């Protein structure tokens, strides 16, 4: 769903890892919209956001949700607060619908979720995911994805001999290379990195994403 970007959001929060330029906003002020770089071939857009490593082994859901909220405000809730709102337990956050509900409650915008039950995903599901990412980033909103990363299909840094069930935030895209910028809270990950969109599309099934 397309959302209205509130025009009062005019100050920029400096992104982590040097990926977003500009001065940091003062406390309680909201970051501006996505930074845009265009070329003859395509467009790169990156949201302002705050990256944090997850504070427990099962708080990837709260950490990814916090990243998404930080794209809209300079004062997002703590991971502990979000874990309570999400109903996260020692086994993790059960379903992507809990993330969309908490994002709606904290941001006051109509976040939804979409499931991708087919593994591998259909072409329609891939195209819809790409459209949702582009529309959300363009409007200044991050996407939260629930992923399953088995051996042989993992983001960089993941333990190669185990399947990782995880939540990450999508905070940018580049149509020049068909890549997406991932904010990842796992200590073993690179933290913030570009990932081929086709790989992201194969990591989400049979879970889903909040957009």
PDB file of N, CA and C in Angstrom, residues 6-108:
ATOM      1  N   UNK A   6       4.967  12.368   5.197  1.00  0.00           N
ATOM      2  CA  UNK A   6       4.627  13.597   5.910  1.00  0.00           C
ATOM      3  C   UNK A   6       5.691  14.644   5.640  1.00  0.00           C
ATOM      4  N   UNK A   7       5.274  15.781   5.142  1.00  0.00           N
ATOM      5  CA  UNK A   7       6.223  16.793   4.688  1.00  0.00           C
ATOM      6  C   UNK A   7       7.019  17.412   5.817  1.00  0.00           C
ATOM      7  N   UNK A   8       6.551  17.268   7.066  1.00  0.00           N
ATOM      8  CA  UNK A   8       7.291  17.843   8.188  1.00  0.00           C
ATOM      9  C   UNK A   8       8.571  17.081   8.478  1.00  0.00           C
ATOM     10  N   UNK A   9       8.720  15.873   7.901  1.00  0.00           N
ATOM     11  CA  UNK A   9       9.924  15.085   8.126  1.00  0.00           C
ATOM     12  C   UNK A   9      11.035  15.641   7.238  1.00  0.00           C
ATOM     13  N   UNK A  10      11.791  16.603   7.757  1.00  0.00           N
ATOM     14  CA  UNK A  10      12.718  17.324   6.898  1.00  0.00           C
ATOM     15  C   UNK A  10      14.166  17.232   7.334  1.00  0.00           C
ATOM     16  N   UNK A  11      14.448  16.658   8.504  1.00  0.00           N
ATOM     17  CA  UNK A  11      15.819  16.598   8.981  1.00  0.00           C
ATOM     18  C   UNK A  11      16.379  15.205   8.752  1.00  0.00           C
ATOM     19  N   UNK A  12      17.660  15.104   8.511  1.00  0.00           N
ATOM     20  CA  UNK A  12      18.296  13.844   8.148  1.00  0.00           C
ATOM     21  C   UNK A  12      19.036  13.253   9.326  1.00  0.00           C
ATOM     22  N   UNK A  13      18.807  11.969   9.563  1.00  0.00           N
ATOM     23  CA  UNK A  13      19.559  11.214  10.543  1.00  0.00           C
ATOM     24  C   UNK A  13      20.696  10.519   9.825  1.00  0.00           C
ATOM     25  N   UNK A  14      21.926  10.726  10.283  1.00  0.00           N
ATOM     26  CA  UNK A  14      23.066  10.106   9.612  1.00  0.00           C
ATOM     27  C   UNK A  14      22.978   8.602   9.749  1.00  0.00           C
ATOM     28  N   UNK A  15      23.113   7.889   8.635  1.00  0.00           N
ATOM     29  CA  UNK A  15      23.027   6.436   8.648  1.00  0.00           C
ATOM     30  C   UNK A  15      24.286   5.811   9.216  1.00  0.00           C
ATOM     31  N   UNK A  16      24.125   4.595   9.724  1.00  0.00           N
ATOM     32  CA  UNK A  16      25.247   3.857  10.263  1.00  0.00           C
ATOM     33  C   UNK A  16      26.118   3.328   9.134  1.00  0.00           C
ATOM     34  N   UNK A  17      27.406   3.075   9.426  1.00  0.00           N
ATOM     35  CA  UNK A  17      28.349   2.490   8.475  1.00  0.00           C
ATOM     36  C   UNK A  17      28.634   3.426   7.302  1.00  0.00           C
ATOM     37  N   UNK A  18      28.347   4.714   7.445  1.00  0.00           N
ATOM     38  CA  UNK A  18      28.680   5.679   6.404  1.00  0.00           C
ATOM     39  C   UNK A  18      27.869   5.534   5.140  1.00  0.00           C
ATOM     40  N   UNK A  19      26.710   4.885   5.218  1.00  0.00           N
ATOM     41  CA  UNK A  19      25.922   4.656   4.014  1.00  0.00           C
ATOM     42  C   UNK A  19      24.998   5.810   3.686  1.00  0.00           C
ATOM     43  N   UNK A  20      24.698   6.657   4.666  1.00  0.00           N
ATOM     44  CA  UNK A  20      23.842   7.805   4.434  1.00  0.00           C
ATOM     45  C   UNK A  20      24.551   9.039   4.935  1.00  0.00           C
ATOM     46  N   UNK A  21      24.659  10.062   4.111  1.00  0.00           N
ATOM     47  CA  UNK A  21      25.360  11.266   4.501  1.00  0.00           C
ATOM     48  C   UNK A  21      24.455  12.245   5.199  1.00  0.00           C
ATOM     49  N   UNK A  22      25.044  13.387   5.605  1.00  0.00           N
ATOM     50  CA  UNK A  22      24.262  14.442   6.215  1.00  0.00           C
ATOM     51  C   UNK A  22      24.434  14.485   7.707  1.00  0.00           C
ATOM     52  N   UNK A  23      24.012  15.606   8.306  1.00  0.00           N
ATOM     53  CA  UNK A  23      24.146  15.785   9.746  1.00  0.00           C
ATOM     54  C   UNK A  23      23.038  15.036  10.459  1.00  0.00           C
ATOM     55  N   UNK A  24      23.329  14.594  11.673  1.00  0.00           N
ATOM     56  CA  UNK A  24      22.334  13.888  12.463  1.00  0.00           C
ATOM     57  C   UNK A  24      21.274  14.857  12.950  1.00  0.00           C
ATOM     58  N   UNK A  25      20.036  14.365  13.024  1.00  0.00           N
ATOM     59  CA  UNK A  25      18.956  15.188  13.536  1.00  0.00           C
ATOM     60  C   UNK A  25      19.044  15.275  15.045  1.00  0.00           C
ATOM     61  N   UNK A  26      18.524  16.340  15.602  1.00  0.00           N
ATOM     62  CA  UNK A  26      18.463  16.486  17.044  1.00  0.00           C
ATOM     63  C   UNK A  26      17.489  15.466  17.607  1.00  0.00           C
ATOM     64  N   UNK A  27      17.605  15.114  18.918  1.00  0.00           N
ATOM     65  CA  UNK A  27      16.706  14.138  19.512  1.00  0.00           C
ATOM     66  C   UNK A  27      15.243  14.513  19.290  1.00  0.00           C
ATOM     67  N   UNK A  28      14.421  13.466  19.042  1.00  0.00           N
ATOM     68  CA  UNK A  28      12.981  13.583  18.843  1.00  0.00           C
ATOM     69  C   UNK A  28      12.595  14.209  17.512  1.00  0.00           C
ATOM     70  N   UNK A  29      13.563  14.569  16.674  1.00  0.00           N
ATOM     71  CA  UNK A  29      13.238  15.062  15.349  1.00  0.00           C
ATOM     72  C   UNK A  29      13.286  13.898  14.367  1.00  0.00           C
ATOM     73  N   UNK A  30      12.447  13.949  13.379  1.00  0.00           N
ATOM     74  CA  UNK A  30      12.340  12.840  12.434  1.00  0.00           C
ATOM     75  C   UNK A  30      13.323  12.999  11.294  1.00  0.00           C
ATOM     76  N   UNK A  31      13.881  11.882  10.789  1.00  0.00           N
ATOM     77  CA  UNK A  31      14.787  11.954   9.647  1.00  0.00           C
ATOM     78  C   UNK A  31      14.038  12.308   8.380  1.00  0.00           C
ATOM     79  N   UNK A  32      14.800  12.750   7.396  1.00  0.00           N
ATOM     80  CA  UNK A  32      14.198  13.076   6.104  1.00  0.00           C
ATOM     81  C   UNK A  32      13.939  11.813   5.310  1.00  0.00           C
ATOM     82  N   UNK A  33      13.474  11.985   4.078  1.00  0.00           N
ATOM     83  CA  UNK A  33      13.207  10.852   3.208  1.00  0.00           C
ATOM     84  C   UNK A  33      14.476  10.250   2.661  1.00  0.00           C
ATOM     85  N   UNK A  34      14.339   9.311   1.719  1.00  0.00           N
ATOM     86  CA  UNK A  34      15.494   8.575   1.215  1.00  0.00           C
ATOM     87  C   UNK A  34      16.469   9.453   0.451  1.00  0.00           C
ATOM     88  N   UNK A  35      17.763   9.140   0.608  1.00  0.00           N
ATOM     89  CA  UNK A  35      18.792   9.782  -0.207  1.00  0.00           C
ATOM     90  C   UNK A  35      18.786   9.118  -1.572  1.00  0.00           C
ATOM     91  N   UNK A  36      18.832   9.910  -2.619  1.00  0.00           N
ATOM     92  CA  UNK A  36      18.685   9.390  -3.976  1.00  0.00           C
ATOM     93  C   UNK A  36      19.899   9.718  -4.816  1.00  0.00           C
ATOM     94  N   UNK A  37      20.384   8.723  -5.547  1.00  0.00           N
ATOM     95  CA  UNK A  37      21.448   8.929  -6.528  1.00  0.00           C
ATOM     96  C   UNK A  37      20.985   8.313  -7.837  1.00  0.00           C
ATOM     97  N   UNK A  38      21.015   9.080  -8.900  1.00  0.00           N
ATOM     98  CA  UNK A  38      20.537   8.602 -10.196  1.00  0.00           C
ATOM     99  C   UNK A  38      21.683   8.460 -11.180  1.00  0.00           C
ATOM    100  N   UNK A  39      21.540   7.522 -12.085  1.00  0.00           N
ATOM    101  CA  UNK A  39      22.472   7.365 -13.188  1.00  0.00           C
ATOM    102  C   UNK A  39      21.659   7.202 -14.461  1.00  0.00           C
ATOM    103  N   UNK A  40      22.349   7.105 -15.579  1.00  0.00           N
ATOM    104  CA  UNK A  40      21.641   6.924 -16.846  1.00  0.00           C
ATOM    105  C   UNK A  40      20.892   5.602 -16.868  1.00  0.00           C
ATOM    106  N   UNK A  41      21.357   4.642 -16.077  1.00  0.00           N
ATOM    107  CA  UNK A  41      20.758   3.319 -16.107  1.00  0.00           C
ATOM    108  C   UNK A  41      19.646   3.140 -15.063  1.00  0.00           C
ATOM    109  N   UNK A  42      19.792   3.725 -13.884  1.00  0.00           N
ATOM    110  CA  UNK A  42      18.831   3.449 -12.829  1.00  0.00           C
ATOM    111  C   UNK A  42      18.974   4.381 -11.650  1.00  0.00           C
ATOM    112  N   UNK A  43      18.416   3.950 -10.508  1.00  0.00           N
ATOM    113  CA  UNK A  43      18.321   4.786  -9.318  1.00  0.00           C
ATOM    114  C   UNK A  43      18.773   3.990  -8.103  1.00  0.00           C
ATOM    115  N   UNK A  44      19.485   4.656  -7.204  1.00  0.00           N
ATOM    116  CA  UNK A  44      19.808   4.107  -5.891  1.00  0.00           C
ATOM    117  C   UNK A  44      19.151   4.976  -4.834  1.00  0.00           C
ATOM    118  N   UNK A  45      18.419   4.359  -3.910  1.00  0.00           N
ATOM    119  CA  UNK A  45      17.796   5.092  -2.808  1.00  0.00           C
ATOM    120  C   UNK A  45      18.092   4.380  -1.499  1.00  0.00           C
ATOM    121  N   UNK A  46      18.455   5.159  -0.482  1.00  0.00           N
ATOM    122  CA  UNK A  46      18.771   4.628   0.837  1.00  0.00           C
ATOM    123  C   UNK A  46      18.050   5.472   1.878  1.00  0.00           C
ATOM    124  N   UNK A  47      17.338   4.813   2.781  1.00  0.00           N
ATOM    125  CA  UNK A  47      16.663   5.510   3.861  1.00  0.00           C
ATOM    126  C   UNK A  47      17.644   5.868   4.966  1.00  0.00           C
ATOM    127  N   UNK A  48      17.383   6.936   5.719  1.00  0.00           N
ATOM    128  CA  UNK A  48      18.113   7.149   6.971  1.00  0.00           C
ATOM    129  C   UNK A  48      17.629   6.106   7.987  1.00  0.00           C
ATOM    130  N   UNK A  49      18.522   5.556   8.781  1.00  0.00           N
ATOM    131  CA  UNK A  49      18.113   4.529   9.739  1.00  0.00           C
ATOM    132  C   UNK A  49      19.172   4.379  10.817  1.00  0.00           C
ATOM    133  N   UNK A  50      18.793   3.721  11.904  1.00  0.00           N
ATOM    134  CA  UNK A  50      19.715   3.386  12.989  1.00  0.00           C
ATOM    135  C   UNK A  50      19.890   1.870  13.028  1.00  0.00           C
ATOM    136  N   UNK A  51      21.126   1.425  12.906  1.00  0.00           N
ATOM    137  CA  UNK A  51      21.402  -0.004  13.015  1.00  0.00           C
ATOM    138  C   UNK A  51      21.791  -0.340  14.447  1.00  0.00           C
ATOM    139  N   UNK A  52      21.291  -1.464  14.958  1.00  0.00           N
ATOM    140  CA  UNK A  52      21.718  -2.011  16.248  1.00  0.00           C
ATOM    141  C   UNK A  52      21.884  -3.515  16.107  1.00  0.00           C
ATOM    142  N   UNK A  53      22.888  -4.046  16.811  1.00  0.00           N
ATOM    143  CA  UNK A  53      22.974  -5.496  16.940  1.00  0.00           C
ATOM    144  C   UNK A  53      21.874  -5.954  17.890  1.00  0.00           C
ATOM    145  N   UNK A  54      21.307  -7.115  17.637  1.00  0.00           N
ATOM    146  CA  UNK A  54      20.249  -7.595  18.522  1.00  0.00           C
ATOM    147  C   UNK A  54      20.828  -7.910  19.894  1.00  0.00           C
ATOM    148  N   UNK A  55      20.051  -7.606  20.929  1.00  0.00           N
ATOM    149  CA  UNK A  55      20.548  -7.679  22.302  1.00  0.00           C
ATOM    150  C   UNK A  55      20.414  -9.066  22.918  1.00  0.00           C
ATOM    151  N   UNK A  56      19.656  -9.943  22.296  1.00  0.00           N
ATOM    152  CA  UNK A  56      19.606 -11.348  22.699  1.00  0.00           C
ATOM    153  C   UNK A  56      19.639 -12.197  21.433  1.00  0.00           C
ATOM    154  N   UNK A  57      19.795 -13.484  21.612  1.00  0.00           N
ATOM    155  CA  UNK A  57      19.831 -14.371  20.461  1.00  0.00           C
ATOM    156  C   UNK A  57      18.501 -14.520  19.751  1.00  0.00           C
ATOM    157  N   UNK A  58      17.423 -14.024  20.353  1.00  0.00           N
ATOM    158  CA  UNK A  58      16.094 -14.198  19.754  1.00  0.00           C
ATOM    159  C   UNK A  58      15.365 -12.869  19.541  1.00  0.00           C
ATOM    160  N   UNK A  59      16.080 -11.753  19.580  1.00  0.00           N
ATOM    161  CA  UNK A  59      15.453 -10.444  19.387  1.00  0.00           C
ATOM    162  C   UNK A  59      15.699  -9.881  17.989  1.00  0.00           C
ATOM    163  N   UNK A  60      15.870 -10.738  16.994  1.00  0.00           N
ATOM    164  CA  UNK A  60      16.041 -10.201  15.638  1.00  0.00           C
ATOM    165  C   UNK A  60      14.774  -9.505  15.159  1.00  0.00           C
ATOM    166  N   UNK A  61      13.602 -10.015  15.557  1.00  0.00           N
ATOM    167  CA  UNK A  61      12.350  -9.360  15.192  1.00  0.00           C
ATOM    168  C   UNK A  61      12.253  -7.950  15.754  1.00  0.00           C
ATOM    169  N   UNK A  62      12.463  -7.775  17.064  1.00  0.00           N
ATOM    170  CA  UNK A  62      12.468  -6.423  17.622  1.00  0.00           C
ATOM    171  C   UNK A  62      13.537  -5.521  17.008  1.00  0.00           C
ATOM    172  N   UNK A  63      14.724  -6.071  16.747  1.00  0.00           N
ATOM    173  CA  UNK A  63      15.799  -5.247  16.180  1.00  0.00           C
ATOM    174  C   UNK A  63      15.449  -4.777  14.772  1.00  0.00           C
ATOM    175  N   UNK A  64      14.900  -5.666  13.940  1.00  0.00           N
ATOM    176  CA  UNK A  64      14.517  -5.277  12.580  1.00  0.00           C
ATOM    177  C   UNK A  64      13.359  -4.287  12.601  1.00  0.00           C
ATOM    178  N   UNK A  65      12.427  -4.494  13.513  1.00  0.00           N
ATOM    179  CA  UNK A  65      11.302  -3.566  13.648  1.00  0.00           C
ATOM    180  C   UNK A  65      11.796  -2.195  14.069  1.00  0.00           C
ATOM    181  N   UNK A  66      12.770  -2.163  14.967  1.00  0.00           N
ATOM    182  CA  UNK A  66      13.328  -0.887  15.414  1.00  0.00           C
ATOM    183  C   UNK A  66      14.004  -0.148  14.257  1.00  0.00           C
ATOM    184  N   UNK A  67      14.709  -0.868  13.401  1.00  0.00           N
ATOM    185  CA  UNK A  67      15.314  -0.232  12.224  1.00  0.00           C
ATOM    186  C   UNK A  67      14.238   0.436  11.381  1.00  0.00           C
ATOM    187  N   UNK A  68      13.144  -0.281  11.131  1.00  0.00           N
ATOM    188  CA  UNK A  68      12.073   0.279  10.306  1.00  0.00           C
ATOM    189  C   UNK A  68      11.488   1.533  10.945  1.00  0.00           C
ATOM    190  N   UNK A  69      11.293   1.517  12.248  1.00  0.00           N
ATOM    191  CA  UNK A  69      10.757   2.696  12.931  1.00  0.00           C
ATOM    192  C   UNK A  69      11.751   3.841  12.874  1.00  0.00           C
ATOM    193  N   UNK A  70      13.049   3.518  12.959  1.00  0.00           N
ATOM    194  CA  UNK A  70      14.071   4.575  12.961  1.00  0.00           C
ATOM    195  C   UNK A  70      14.173   5.295  11.627  1.00  0.00           C
ATOM    196  N   UNK A  71      13.628   4.708  10.568  1.00  0.00           N
ATOM    197  CA  UNK A  71      13.595   5.407   9.284  1.00  0.00           C
ATOM    198  C   UNK A  71      12.595   6.555   9.296  1.00  0.00           C
ATOM    199  N   UNK A  72      11.714   6.562  10.307  1.00  0.00           N
ATOM    200  CA  UNK A  72      10.671   7.580  10.399  1.00  0.00           C
ATOM    201  C   UNK A  72      10.817   8.490  11.608  1.00  0.00           C
ATOM    202  N   UNK A  73      11.621   8.117  12.582  1.00  0.00           N
ATOM    203  CA  UNK A  73      11.778   8.927  13.782  1.00  0.00           C
ATOM    204  C   UNK A  73      13.171   8.734  14.345  1.00  0.00           C
ATOM    205  N   UNK A  74      13.693   9.778  14.973  1.00  0.00           N
ATOM    206  CA  UNK A  74      15.025   9.712  15.571  1.00  0.00           C
ATOM    207  C   UNK A  74      14.996   9.129  16.973  1.00  0.00           C
ATOM    208  N   UNK A  75      13.819   8.776  17.475  1.00  0.00           N
ATOM    209  CA  UNK A  75      13.707   8.277  18.843  1.00  0.00           C
ATOM    210  C   UNK A  75      12.855   7.010  18.872  1.00  0.00           C
ATOM    211  N   UNK A  76      13.325   5.931  18.226  1.00  0.00           N
ATOM    212  CA  UNK A  76      12.536   4.694  18.201  1.00  0.00           C
ATOM    213  C   UNK A  76      12.540   4.010  19.563  1.00  0.00           C
ATOM    214  N   UNK A  77      11.563   3.145  19.835  1.00  0.00           N
ATOM    215  CA  UNK A  77      11.544   2.399  21.089  1.00  0.00           C
ATOM    216  C   UNK A  77      12.758   1.477  21.202  1.00  0.00           C
ATOM    217  N   UNK A  78      13.033   1.041  22.419  1.00  0.00           N
ATOM    218  CA  UNK A  78      14.126   0.100  22.639  1.00  0.00           C
ATOM    219  C   UNK A  78      13.733  -1.276  22.119  1.00  0.00           C
ATOM    220  N   UNK A  79      14.740  -2.125  21.939  1.00  0.00           N
ATOM    221  CA  UNK A  79      14.456  -3.503  21.541  1.00  0.00           C
ATOM    222  C   UNK A  79      13.593  -4.203  22.590  1.00  0.00           C
ATOM    223  N   UNK A  80      13.839  -3.926  23.867  1.00  0.00           N
ATOM    224  CA  UNK A  80      13.057  -4.562  24.930  1.00  0.00           C
ATOM    225  C   UNK A  80      11.590  -4.157  24.849  1.00  0.00           C
ATOM    226  N   UNK A  81      11.345  -2.878  24.606  1.00  0.00           N
ATOM    227  CA  UNK A  81       9.961  -2.403  24.472  1.00  0.00           C
ATOM    228  C   UNK A  81       9.280  -3.068  23.290  1.00  0.00           C
ATOM    229  N   UNK A  82       9.987  -3.140  22.170  1.00  0.00           N
ATOM    230  CA  UNK A  82       9.406  -3.747  20.974  1.00  0.00           C
ATOM    231  C   UNK A  82       9.217  -5.251  21.146  1.00  0.00           C
ATOM    232  N   UNK A  83      10.127  -5.904  21.867  1.00  0.00           N
ATOM    233  CA  UNK A  83       9.967  -7.337  22.124  1.00  0.00           C
ATOM    234  C   UNK A  83       8.672  -7.599  22.887  1.00  0.00           C
ATOM    235  N   UNK A  84       8.370  -6.730  23.852  1.00  0.00           N
ATOM    236  CA  UNK A  84       7.122  -6.875  24.608  1.00  0.00           C
ATOM    237  C   UNK A  84       5.913  -6.640  23.706  1.00  0.00           C
ATOM    238  N   UNK A  85       5.991  -5.627  22.852  1.00  0.00           N
ATOM    239  CA  UNK A  85       4.877  -5.333  21.950  1.00  0.00           C
ATOM    240  C   UNK A  85       4.661  -6.459  20.939  1.00  0.00           C
ATOM    241  N   UNK A  86       5.749  -7.052  20.483  1.00  0.00           N
ATOM    242  CA  UNK A  86       5.678  -8.108  19.466  1.00  0.00           C
ATOM    243  C   UNK A  86       5.279  -9.467  20.041  1.00  0.00           C
ATOM    244  N   UNK A  87       5.364  -9.612  21.360  1.00  0.00           N
ATOM    245  CA  UNK A  87       5.143 -10.920  21.950  1.00  0.00           C
ATOM    246  C   UNK A  87       6.294 -11.871  21.698  1.00  0.00           C
ATOM    247  N   UNK A  88       7.498 -11.318  21.524  1.00  0.00           N
ATOM    248  CA  UNK A  88       8.682 -12.140  21.259  1.00  0.00           C
ATOM    249  C   UNK A  88       9.028 -12.971  22.488  1.00  0.00           C
ATOM    250  N   UNK A  89       9.363 -14.231  22.286  1.00  0.00           N
ATOM    251  CA  UNK A  89       9.746 -15.131  23.367  1.00  0.00           C
ATOM    252  C   UNK A  89      11.097 -15.744  23.034  1.00  0.00           C
ATOM    253  N   UNK A  90      11.539 -16.699  23.821  1.00  0.00           N
ATOM    254  CA  UNK A  90      12.875 -17.265  23.610  1.00  0.00           C
ATOM    255  C   UNK A  90      12.980 -18.011  22.283  1.00  0.00           C
ATOM    256  N   UNK A  91      11.859 -18.335  21.684  1.00  0.00           N
ATOM    257  CA  UNK A  91      11.868 -18.959  20.365  1.00  0.00           C
ATOM    258  C   UNK A  91      11.800 -17.964  19.228  1.00  0.00           C
ATOM    259  N   UNK A  92      11.700 -16.669  19.557  1.00  0.00           N
ATOM    260  CA  UNK A  92      11.681 -15.635  18.530  1.00  0.00           C
ATOM    261  C   UNK A  92      10.328 -14.958  18.405  1.00  0.00           C
ATOM    262  N   UNK A  93      10.108 -14.319  17.277  1.00  0.00           N
ATOM    263  CA  UNK A  93       8.842 -13.649  16.954  1.00  0.00           C
ATOM    264  C   UNK A  93       8.097 -14.545  15.972  1.00  0.00           C
ATOM    265  N   UNK A  94       6.906 -14.973  16.341  1.00  0.00           N
ATOM    266  CA  UNK A  94       6.259 -16.084  15.650  1.00  0.00           C
ATOM    267  C   UNK A  94       5.877 -15.814  14.201  1.00  0.00           C
ATOM    268  N   UNK A  95       5.377 -14.609  13.891  1.00  0.00           N
ATOM    269  CA  UNK A  95       4.814 -14.397  12.554  1.00  0.00           C
ATOM    270  C   UNK A  95       5.004 -12.953  12.130  1.00  0.00           C
ATOM    271  N   UNK A  96       5.160 -12.747  10.840  1.00  0.00           N
ATOM    272  CA  UNK A  96       5.395 -11.412  10.298  1.00  0.00           C
ATOM    273  C   UNK A  96       4.216 -10.479  10.561  1.00  0.00           C
ATOM    274  N   UNK A  97       3.019 -11.016  10.758  1.00  0.00           N
ATOM    275  CA  UNK A  97       1.858 -10.173  11.048  1.00  0.00           C
ATOM    276  C   UNK A  97       2.041  -9.404  12.347  1.00  0.00           C
ATOM    277  N   UNK A  98       2.778  -9.974  13.295  1.00  0.00           N
ATOM    278  CA  UNK A  98       3.039  -9.264  14.545  1.00  0.00           C
ATOM    279  C   UNK A  98       3.891  -8.021  14.290  1.00  0.00           C
ATOM    280  N   UNK A  99       4.794  -8.107  13.335  1.00  0.00           N
ATOM    281  CA  UNK A  99       5.638  -6.961  12.991  1.00  0.00           C
ATOM    282  C   UNK A  99       4.804  -5.855  12.360  1.00  0.00           C
ATOM    283  N   UNK A 100       3.954  -6.198  11.403  1.00  0.00           N
ATOM    284  CA  UNK A 100       3.136  -5.165  10.760  1.00  0.00           C
ATOM    285  C   UNK A 100       2.205  -4.502  11.768  1.00  0.00           C
ATOM    286  N   UNK A 101       1.673  -5.271  12.716  1.00  0.00           N
ATOM    287  CA  UNK A 101       0.800  -4.700  13.747  1.00  0.00           C
ATOM    288  C   UNK A 101       1.545  -3.694  14.606  1.00  0.00           C
ATOM    289  N   UNK A 102       2.758  -4.030  15.013  1.00  0.00           N
ATOM    290  CA  UNK A 102       3.549  -3.135  15.865  1.00  0.00           C
ATOM    291  C   UNK A 102       4.010  -1.909  15.087  1.00  0.00           C
ATOM    292  N   UNK A 103       4.352  -2.073  13.824  1.00  0.00           N
ATOM    293  CA  UNK A 103       4.725  -0.914  13.009  1.00  0.00           C
ATOM    294  C   UNK A 103       3.541   0.038  12.847  1.00  0.00           C
ATOM    295  N   UNK A 104       2.358  -0.500  12.638  1.00  0.00           N
ATOM    296  CA  UNK A 104       1.164   0.353  12.555  1.00  0.00           C
ATOM    297  C   UNK A 104       0.953   1.116  13.853  1.00  0.00           C
ATOM    298  N   UNK A 105       1.104   0.418  14.975  1.00  0.00           N
ATOM    299  CA  UNK A 105       0.851   1.043  16.270  1.00  0.00           C
ATOM    300  C   UNK A 105       1.854   2.149  16.574  1.00  0.00           C
ATOM    301  N   UNK A 106       3.105   1.954  16.192  1.00  0.00           N
ATOM    302  CA  UNK A 106       4.146   2.930  16.525  1.00  0.00           C
ATOM    303  C   UNK A 106       4.221   4.085  15.538  1.00  0.00           C
ATOM    304  N   UNK A 107       3.882   3.838  14.291  1.00  0.00           N
ATOM    305  CA  UNK A 107       4.044   4.859  13.260  1.00  0.00           C
ATOM    306  C   UNK A 107       2.726   5.465  12.784  1.00  0.00           C
ATOM    307  N   UNK A 108       1.606   4.820  13.096  1.00  0.00           N
ATOM    308  CA  UNK A 108       0.324   5.359  12.696  1.00  0.00           C
ATOM    309  C   UNK A 108       0.084   5.333  11.201  1.00  0.00           C
TER     310      UNK A 108
END
